[in-house]
Structure formats: structure tokens, C-alpha cells
Amino acid sequence: MPELPEVETVLQSLLPILQGKTVNSVKINHPQVIGWPESPLTFARELTGLIFRDGHRRGKFLIFQMSGERRLIFHLRMTGQLFYQEGFVSPAPHTHLILVLSGGGAVNFKDTRRFGRAYLLRPGEEKEAGNLERLGPEPLDPDFSPNDFKDVLKKRSGRIKSLLLNQCFLAGLGNIYVDEILFRSSVHPETPASRLREEEMDRLYCNMRTILREAISGRGTTFRDYRDGTGQAGDFQGLLQVYGREGQNCPHCAEEIRRKKVAGRSSFFCPRCQKDDSYDPDSIGECK
DNA sequence: AACATCTCCTGAAAGC
DNA sequence: TGCTTTCAGGAGATGT
């Protein structure tokens, strides 16, 4: 499931290839994946001829700045893959959108479960791209301080796990990294946000930034479907400490890792490490 | 207002 | 063995 580090990796692997290339033709195999404009035919017509200028990531959105003041935006959701292929290759199953580029290569948008979306926006149409306009701060933004993080946390009564997953609160976290952040911070996923102690909030902030940076360095987590912009898998999955490890021993205390539904998601946690006053600064979660 | 639940999708895995 | 059911989860829509 592509989260912030995976989307960042896709962007970094694709952008150098795409910059300067022109979209020569657009093939839409499944109109449902076009989120905007409403008419997929308009999407195809207006995208044809545009040049890839630049790109960046916002939350889990991939945003390409195109010529003509257009922005081409992708959200990969669960199983979406955006990758470049040189020359003509017959498309893999579930390839819903193909952009044939100058130079003969093509960008493929493949998404088994068809939750992902592509948007082509004119200036002023930002509200048409899902919740892009309502996203919370970027966790890795240098201007996003521990105090900013704590101030919003203190106002919330919900469980910390639901809050960290809420894109309007913080942009880019998903189920895998939230579980890892909570584990490293020794915080139980069901803890009410408003009841977190000061040092727990500091740990969450710090571990969040550390883990996201580590995962970007590892080029993302391939748990099932994720691939980068060249089709390569990530390397971070082996470094996950709790996610997907139900029944295995906690790497810190050897207690059996549990799995429980929290906020409608599978949550993996260590029942011994992640409870009140269980924090041991000499072992896990320490933030420098 | 702010939760929780349902929905969309397919394929892998579990259950019978 | 093989069919049926469950599960995975991002996020918008709907319900409480």
C-alpha cells in the first residue's frame, strides 16, 4: 500500500525520466480511473501534447506540473502502480491508463483494484482532486515543529491511531507506518490523543520523522503490490518491526505481537511495550 | 462536530 | 481437492 515513502520513491524514480518529454497519445482502458475532468475523453484530449516540466509529492498524491499550466495528479490508493516502460510492451493486466511519450516510452497506470485515480487540473480546480486541498501538514516539512504537532494533538479526543491515519490532520501516513511509529514510541494504538503525555507526543513526532526518512532511504515497503516508477520493489519491508508480524516475538521484549482492529484497520502492536508507562529509553523509541 | 460504518474492487488465503 | 467466504485498506459517502 503506497504511503508517503512509497509515493516519494515513485516520484523520485519517475521524474528524471519524464522531465522534458511530451505526451504523444493517451489510451484509457478503464474510464473509471479518471477522476477529473468528468469526461475521460476530455482528459485524453487535453493531456495530449503537454510536456512534463516538474513534479512533487503532497501527502500520498503524485503531482506533475505540465506545460500549459496544467497539473497531472495521481493517487495510487491501495494497489496503484505508476511506472515507465521503454518502447512498446503489451500492457500488463489491469493497466487502465497509458501515456505514450516522445522518445517511444510510455507511462503506465496499473491498478488491480481500481481504487486509484488520475486527475488533470487547470489552475483553480484543486478541489476536484479528492481531498488534496484539505490535506494536513507534511510530516517532513522543516517548518512543521514538534509544537505544531502537539498543539493539534491536544485538541483531539479520538484514538491516536485514527488521528494519525486522518489525512486532514497529517498528510501521508497509512496503516503500515502508523503501526511502526506507535510501536517505536511505545504508544498503544487506542490511546486517546488528548490523554498522551508530553514526552509521548515528542516521541511520536520524532519517530514519525525518523521512520519516514528511513523508509524513503530504503525506497519504500513492498508488502504486496508496491513497485517504484521503474517497476522495482522496495527494501524497507524487512525492517518493519511489528506490521504483519502477528504471533512473532517483539524485537524488544520478546512478547508475542498481537493484532487487533483499531479504527477499522488491522493494528499490530506489542501488548507489553505499548501500554502506559512501558517506555524504556534504553531500548526502543528513543529520540535524539 | 466528530466519531464509526459502509462502499468500492480483486486476488490471495483461509475455511469448510 | 475444490468451492465459498473472508480479508486487505485509502478515503469518500453515509449513518449515528
Short mmCIF file of N, CA, C and O (backbone and C1' of nucleotides) in Angstrom, two decimals, chain A residues 75 78 113 115 243 259, chain C residues 7-12:
data_model
loop_
_atom_site.label_atom_id
_atom_site.label_comp_id
_atom_site.label_asym_id
_atom_site.label_seq_id
_atom_site.Cartn_x
_atom_site.Cartn_y
_atom_site.Cartn_z
N HIS A 75 -3.37 9.49 -7.56
CA HIS A 75 -3.43 8.89 -6.22
C HIS A 75 -3.48 7.39 -6.41
O HIS A 75 -4.37 6.87 -7.09
N MET A 78 -4.70 1.78 -3.00
CA MET A 78 -4.22 0.51 -2.44
C MET A 78 -3.20 -0.21 -3.31
O MET A 78 -2.15 -0.64 -2.85
N ARG A 113 -7.13 -3.11 -8.16
CA ARG A 113 -8.42 -2.91 -7.52
C ARG A 113 -9.14 -1.64 -7.92
O ARG A 113 -10.22 -1.36 -7.40
N PHE A 115 -8.98 1.42 -7.28
CA PHE A 115 -9.33 2.50 -6.34
C PHE A 115 -8.58 3.79 -6.71
O PHE A 115 -8.99 4.87 -6.32
N TYR A 243 4.46 -4.49 11.92
CA TYR A 243 3.43 -4.67 10.90
C TYR A 243 3.56 -6.04 10.23
O TYR A 243 4.64 -6.43 9.79
N ARG A 259 -2.55 -8.64 17.13
CA ARG A 259 -3.24 -7.94 16.05
C ARG A 259 -4.67 -7.67 16.50
O ARG A 259 -5.34 -8.54 17.04
P DC C 7 -12.85 -11.79 8.30
"O5'" DC C 7 -11.58 -11.17 7.56
"C5'" DC C 7 -10.44 -11.99 7.34
"C4'" DC C 7 -9.52 -11.29 6.38
"C3'" DC C 7 -9.37 -9.79 6.65
"O3'" DC C 7 -8.01 -9.53 6.96
"C1'" DC C 7 -9.70 -10.24 4.32
P DA C 8 -7.61 -8.20 7.76
"O5'" DA C 8 -6.91 -7.36 6.60
"C5'" DA C 8 -5.74 -7.88 5.99
"C4'" DA C 8 -5.47 -7.10 4.74
"C3'" DA C 8 -5.74 -5.61 4.88
"O3'" DA C 8 -4.55 -4.95 5.29
"C1'" DA C 8 -6.56 -6.50 2.79
P DG C 9 -4.64 -3.82 6.35
"O5'" DG C 9 -5.04 -2.56 5.46
"C5'" DG C 9 -4.13 -2.09 4.48
"C4'" DG C 9 -4.82 -1.06 3.62
"C3'" DG C 9 -5.41 0.10 4.45
"O3'" DG C 9 -5.25 1.30 3.73
"C1'" DG C 9 -7.07 -0.90 3.15
P DG C 10 -4.30 2.42 4.30
"O5'" DG C 10 -4.64 3.60 3.30
"C5'" DG C 10 -4.21 3.57 1.96
"C4'" DG C 10 -5.03 4.54 1.13
"C3'" DG C 10 -5.46 5.80 1.87
"O3'" DG C 10 -5.38 6.88 0.93
"C1'" DG C 10 -7.39 4.56 1.24
P DA C 11 -5.65 8.35 1.44
"O5'" DA C 11 -7.22 8.55 1.28
"C5'" DA C 11 -7.77 8.61 -0.03
"C4'" DA C 11 -9.27 8.61 0.07
"C3'" DA C 11 -9.85 9.66 1.04
"O3'" DA C 11 -11.02 10.18 0.45
"C1'" DA C 11 -10.75 7.61 1.51
P DG C 12 -11.20 11.71 0.25
"O5'" DG C 12 -12.64 11.77 -0.44
"C5'" DG C 12 -12.86 11.11 -1.67
"C4'" DG C 12 -14.26 10.52 -1.69
"C3'" DG C 12 -15.35 11.44 -1.14
"O3'" DG C 12 -16.49 11.36 -1.98
"C1'" DG C 12 -15.36 9.39 0.04
#
